mmCIF file of C-alpha atoms in Angstrom:
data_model
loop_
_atom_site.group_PDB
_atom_site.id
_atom_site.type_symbol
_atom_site.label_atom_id
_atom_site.label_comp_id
_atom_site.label_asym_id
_atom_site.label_seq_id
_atom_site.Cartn_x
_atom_site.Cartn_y
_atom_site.Cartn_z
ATOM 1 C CA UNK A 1 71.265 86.047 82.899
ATOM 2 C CA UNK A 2 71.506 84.071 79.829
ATOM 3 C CA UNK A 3 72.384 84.929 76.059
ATOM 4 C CA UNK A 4 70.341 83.659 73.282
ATOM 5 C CA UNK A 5 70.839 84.179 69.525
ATOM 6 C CA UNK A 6 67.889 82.629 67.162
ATOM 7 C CA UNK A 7 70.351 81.925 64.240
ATOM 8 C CA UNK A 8 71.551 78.724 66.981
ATOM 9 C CA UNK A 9 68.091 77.396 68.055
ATOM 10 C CA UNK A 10 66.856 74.821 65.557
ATOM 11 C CA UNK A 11 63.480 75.099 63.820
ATOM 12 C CA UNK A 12 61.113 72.072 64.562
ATOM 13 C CA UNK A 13 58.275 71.250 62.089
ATOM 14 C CA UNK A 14 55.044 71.300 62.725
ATOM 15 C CA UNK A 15 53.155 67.900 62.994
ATOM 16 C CA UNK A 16 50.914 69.438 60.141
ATOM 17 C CA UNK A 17 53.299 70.679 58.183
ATOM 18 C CA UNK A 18 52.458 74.355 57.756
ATOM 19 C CA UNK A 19 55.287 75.786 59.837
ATOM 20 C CA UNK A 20 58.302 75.502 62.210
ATOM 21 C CA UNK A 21 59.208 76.867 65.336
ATOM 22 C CA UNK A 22 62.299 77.789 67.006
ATOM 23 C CA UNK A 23 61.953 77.728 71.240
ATOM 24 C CA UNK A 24 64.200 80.377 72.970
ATOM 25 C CA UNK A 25 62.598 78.816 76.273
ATOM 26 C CA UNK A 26 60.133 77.392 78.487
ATOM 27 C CA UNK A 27 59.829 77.337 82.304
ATOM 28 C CA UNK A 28 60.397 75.019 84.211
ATOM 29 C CA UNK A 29 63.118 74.162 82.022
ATOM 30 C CA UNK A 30 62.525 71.037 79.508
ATOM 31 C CA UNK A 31 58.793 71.264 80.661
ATOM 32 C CA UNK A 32 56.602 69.415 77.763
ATOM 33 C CA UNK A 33 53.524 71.201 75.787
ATOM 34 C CA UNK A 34 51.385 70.013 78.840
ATOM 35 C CA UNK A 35 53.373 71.148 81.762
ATOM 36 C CA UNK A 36 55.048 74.311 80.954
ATOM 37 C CA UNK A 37 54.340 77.251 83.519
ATOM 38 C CA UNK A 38 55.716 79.613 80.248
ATOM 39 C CA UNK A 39 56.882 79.394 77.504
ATOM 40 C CA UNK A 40 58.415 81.939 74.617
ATOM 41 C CA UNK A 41 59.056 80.916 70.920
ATOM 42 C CA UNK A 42 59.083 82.126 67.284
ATOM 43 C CA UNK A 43 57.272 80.427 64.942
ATOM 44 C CA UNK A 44 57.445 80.688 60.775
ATOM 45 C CA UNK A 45 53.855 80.138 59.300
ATOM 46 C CA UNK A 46 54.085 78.898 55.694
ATOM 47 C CA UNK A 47 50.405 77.845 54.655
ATOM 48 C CA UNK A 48 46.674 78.098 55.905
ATOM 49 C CA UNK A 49 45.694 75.689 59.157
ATOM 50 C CA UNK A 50 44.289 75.366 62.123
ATOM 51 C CA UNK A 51 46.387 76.927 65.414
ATOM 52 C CA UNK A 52 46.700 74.866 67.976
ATOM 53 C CA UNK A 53 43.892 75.416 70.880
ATOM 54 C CA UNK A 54 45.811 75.005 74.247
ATOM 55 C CA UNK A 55 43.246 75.135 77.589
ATOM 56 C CA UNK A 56 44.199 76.890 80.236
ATOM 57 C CA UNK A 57 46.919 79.412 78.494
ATOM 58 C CA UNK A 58 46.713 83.090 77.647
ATOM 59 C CA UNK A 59 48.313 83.590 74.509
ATOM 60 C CA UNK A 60 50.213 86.448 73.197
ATOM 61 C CA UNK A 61 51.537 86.762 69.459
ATOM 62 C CA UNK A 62 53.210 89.252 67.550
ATOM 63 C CA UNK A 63 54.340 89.445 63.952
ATOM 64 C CA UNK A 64 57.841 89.638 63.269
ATOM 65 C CA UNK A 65 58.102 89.935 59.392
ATOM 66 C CA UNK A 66 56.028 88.939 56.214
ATOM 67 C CA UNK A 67 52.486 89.904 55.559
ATOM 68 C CA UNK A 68 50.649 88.270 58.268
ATOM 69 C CA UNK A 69 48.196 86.500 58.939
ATOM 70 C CA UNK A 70 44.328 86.349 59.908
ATOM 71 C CA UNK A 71 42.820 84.807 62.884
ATOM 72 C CA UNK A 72 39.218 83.215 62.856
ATOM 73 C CA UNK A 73 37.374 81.423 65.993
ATOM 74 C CA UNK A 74 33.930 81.813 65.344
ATOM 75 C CA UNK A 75 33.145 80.217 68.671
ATOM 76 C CA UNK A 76 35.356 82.226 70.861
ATOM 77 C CA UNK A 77 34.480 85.902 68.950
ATOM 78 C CA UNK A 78 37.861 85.851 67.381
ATOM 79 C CA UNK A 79 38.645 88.019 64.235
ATOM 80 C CA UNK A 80 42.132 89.361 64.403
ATOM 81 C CA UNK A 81 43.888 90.536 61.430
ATOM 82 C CA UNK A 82 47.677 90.031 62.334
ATOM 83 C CA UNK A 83 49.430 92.349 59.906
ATOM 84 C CA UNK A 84 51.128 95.445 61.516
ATOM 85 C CA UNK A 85 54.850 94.614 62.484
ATOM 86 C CA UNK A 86 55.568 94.482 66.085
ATOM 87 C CA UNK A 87 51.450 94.995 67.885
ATOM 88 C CA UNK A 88 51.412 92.086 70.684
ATOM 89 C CA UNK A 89 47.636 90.868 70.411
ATOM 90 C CA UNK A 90 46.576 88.917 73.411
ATOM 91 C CA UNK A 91 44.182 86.102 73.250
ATOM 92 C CA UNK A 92 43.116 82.697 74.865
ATOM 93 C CA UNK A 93 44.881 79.450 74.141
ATOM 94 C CA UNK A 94 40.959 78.120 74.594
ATOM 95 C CA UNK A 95 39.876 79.046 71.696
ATOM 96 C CA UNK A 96 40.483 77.031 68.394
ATOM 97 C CA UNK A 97 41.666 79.195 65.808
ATOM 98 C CA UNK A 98 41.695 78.475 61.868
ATOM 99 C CA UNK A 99 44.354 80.828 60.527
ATOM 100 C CA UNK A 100 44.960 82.363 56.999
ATOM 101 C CA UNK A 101 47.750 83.595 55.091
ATOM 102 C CA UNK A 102 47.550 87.180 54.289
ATOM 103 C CA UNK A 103 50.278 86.705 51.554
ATOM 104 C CA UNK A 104 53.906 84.542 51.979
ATOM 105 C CA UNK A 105 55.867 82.874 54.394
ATOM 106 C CA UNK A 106 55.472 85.105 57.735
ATOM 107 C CA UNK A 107 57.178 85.253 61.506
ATOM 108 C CA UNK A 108 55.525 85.687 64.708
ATOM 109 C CA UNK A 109 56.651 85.704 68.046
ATOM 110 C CA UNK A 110 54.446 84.077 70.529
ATOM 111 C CA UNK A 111 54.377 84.011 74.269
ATOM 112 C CA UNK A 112 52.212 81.478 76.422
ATOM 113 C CA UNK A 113 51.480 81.240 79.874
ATOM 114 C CA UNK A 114 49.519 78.496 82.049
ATOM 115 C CA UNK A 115 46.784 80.658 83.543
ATOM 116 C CA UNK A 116 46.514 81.286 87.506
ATOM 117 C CA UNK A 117 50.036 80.510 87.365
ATOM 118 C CA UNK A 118 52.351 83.014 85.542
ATOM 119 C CA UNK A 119 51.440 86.330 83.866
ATOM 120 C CA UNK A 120 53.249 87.862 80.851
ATOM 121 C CA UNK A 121 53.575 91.535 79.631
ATOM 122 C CA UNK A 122 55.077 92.233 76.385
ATOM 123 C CA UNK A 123 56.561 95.504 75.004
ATOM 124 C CA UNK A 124 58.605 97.188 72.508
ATOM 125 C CA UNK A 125 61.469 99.182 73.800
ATOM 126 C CA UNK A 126 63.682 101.822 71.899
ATOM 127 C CA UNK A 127 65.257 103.424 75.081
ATOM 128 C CA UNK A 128 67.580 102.007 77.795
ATOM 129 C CA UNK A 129 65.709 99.195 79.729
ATOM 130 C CA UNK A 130 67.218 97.275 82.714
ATOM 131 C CA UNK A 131 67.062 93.149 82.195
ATOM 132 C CA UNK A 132 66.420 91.263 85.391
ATOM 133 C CA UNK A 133 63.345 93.592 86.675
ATOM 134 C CA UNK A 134 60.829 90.956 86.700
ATOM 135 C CA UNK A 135 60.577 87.314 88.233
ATOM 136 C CA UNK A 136 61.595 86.128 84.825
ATOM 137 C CA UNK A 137 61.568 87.427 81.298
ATOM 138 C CA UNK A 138 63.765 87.602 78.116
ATOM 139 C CA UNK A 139 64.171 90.653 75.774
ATOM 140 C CA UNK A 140 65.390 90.253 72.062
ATOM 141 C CA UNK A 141 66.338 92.697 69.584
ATOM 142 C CA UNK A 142 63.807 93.799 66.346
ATOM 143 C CA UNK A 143 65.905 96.053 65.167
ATOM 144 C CA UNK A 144 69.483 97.759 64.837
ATOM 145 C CA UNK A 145 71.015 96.536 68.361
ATOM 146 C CA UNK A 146 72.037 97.215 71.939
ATOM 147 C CA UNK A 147 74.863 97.523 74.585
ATOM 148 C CA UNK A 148 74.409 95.302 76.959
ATOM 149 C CA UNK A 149 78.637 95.690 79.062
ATOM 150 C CA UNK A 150 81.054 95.146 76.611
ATOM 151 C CA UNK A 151 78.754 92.705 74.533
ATOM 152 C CA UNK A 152 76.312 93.779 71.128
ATOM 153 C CA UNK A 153 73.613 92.497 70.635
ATOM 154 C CA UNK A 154 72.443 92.445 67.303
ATOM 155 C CA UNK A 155 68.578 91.456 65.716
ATOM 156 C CA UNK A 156 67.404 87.815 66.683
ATOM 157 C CA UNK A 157 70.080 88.073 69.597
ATOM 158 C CA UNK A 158 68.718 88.748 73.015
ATOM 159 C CA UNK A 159 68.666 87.807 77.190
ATOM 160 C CA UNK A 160 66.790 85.505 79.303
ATOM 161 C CA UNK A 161 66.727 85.705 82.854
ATOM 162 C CA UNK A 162 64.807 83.939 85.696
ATOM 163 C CA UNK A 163 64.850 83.582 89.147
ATOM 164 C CA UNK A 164 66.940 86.847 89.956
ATOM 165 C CA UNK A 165 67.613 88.021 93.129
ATOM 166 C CA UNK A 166 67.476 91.729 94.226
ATOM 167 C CA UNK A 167 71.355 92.423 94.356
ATOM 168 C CA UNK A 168 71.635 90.379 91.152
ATOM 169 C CA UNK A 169 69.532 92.935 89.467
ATOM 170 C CA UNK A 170 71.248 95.783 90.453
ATOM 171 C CA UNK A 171 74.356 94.416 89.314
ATOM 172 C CA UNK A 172 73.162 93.993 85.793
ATOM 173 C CA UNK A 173 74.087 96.146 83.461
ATOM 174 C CA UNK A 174 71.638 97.516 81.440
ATOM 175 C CA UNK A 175 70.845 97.527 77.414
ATOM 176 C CA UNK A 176 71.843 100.685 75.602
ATOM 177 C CA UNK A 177 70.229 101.217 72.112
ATOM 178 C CA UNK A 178 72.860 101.785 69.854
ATOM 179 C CA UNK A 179 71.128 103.978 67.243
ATOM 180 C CA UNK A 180 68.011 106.085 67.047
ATOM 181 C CA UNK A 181 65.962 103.363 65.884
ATOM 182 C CA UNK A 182 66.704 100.446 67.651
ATOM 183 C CA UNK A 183 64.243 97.946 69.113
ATOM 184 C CA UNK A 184 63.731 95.104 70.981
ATOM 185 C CA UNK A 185 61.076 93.262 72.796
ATOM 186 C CA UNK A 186 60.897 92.783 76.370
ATOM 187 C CA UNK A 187 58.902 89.974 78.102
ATOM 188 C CA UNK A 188 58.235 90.024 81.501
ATOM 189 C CA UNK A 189 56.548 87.342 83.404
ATOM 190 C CA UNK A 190 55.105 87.274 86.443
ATOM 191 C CA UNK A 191 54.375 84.266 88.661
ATOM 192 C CA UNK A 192 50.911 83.987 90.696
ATOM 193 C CA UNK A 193 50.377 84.706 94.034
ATOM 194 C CA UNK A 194 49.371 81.686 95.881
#
């Protein structure tokens, strides 16, 4: 079980220049764009470009703050508007997607995984979840913050977890929401049966 706070993960630039993103992590660990079994970042969008199309990965992206975005592949079917805080929208990393601004500088969270290899749900929580439940996963607060022992965890601050035995589990403590209206996301990822 590992700690992760966004405000100590360094943006990278896009090669385009519309964005940045900040990786809170990929599996197996220091795995490149092409290799990666998963992988979980947040991105800021500042302009109007093309996303990325990445074969063989289902995609999942959520907005975090700012007005959003729209999502075009005319090819693929693909008309998503991406403007209510917090909705995961699931889609595949096939398609080539031209994206527009809906208004200012906005965040999303994204979540890939290779296909036929690992699966990923993603949900928002507001009551007391247990970390550790799934093969490997990561949850990070939205919103207010949560007990996790003797630690708080505050927005942008969050866990990360991976191959997690039974016992280890059980001996996790789990995250308390603090206040009424507390939230955080929680990832869970599931790897393939072979």
């Amino acid at each position: 079980m590992h700690r992760f706070d966004l405000n100590e993960i360094t943006p990278r630039p896009w090669k385009n220049g519309g964005g940045s993103t900040r990786e809170i992590a990929c599996w197996p660990q220091g795995a490149d764009m092409d290799s990666f079994g998963w992988r979980v970042s947040i991105a800021t969008v500042a302009q109007a470009g093309p996303f990325s199309a990445f074969p063989g990965i289902d995609r999942q992206i959520m907005l975090l703050d700012g007005d959003g975005v729209q999502l075009i592949g005319a090819a693929a079917g693909i008309h998503h508007t991406l403007q209510q805080q917090w909705q995961p929208y699931a889609f595949s990393g096939d398609a080539a997607l031209e994206c527009s601004m809906l208004g200012g500088t906005c965040t999303d969270f994204n979540v890939m995984t290779r296909r036929g290899q690992w699966s990923a749900e993603v949900l928002i929580q507001g009551t007391e979840i247990q970390p550790g439940h799934s093969a490997a996963g990561l949850c990070m607060v939205l919103q207010g913050s949560f007990l996790h022992g003797d630690a708080l965890l505050h927005t942008g601050q969050g866990l990360l977890w991976w191959d997690m035995g039974d016992e280890q589990t059980r001996n996790t403590a789990p995250l308390l929401p603090r206040d009424a209206d507390s939230r955080l996301v929680l990832v869970s990822l599931t790897q393939a049966t072979r």
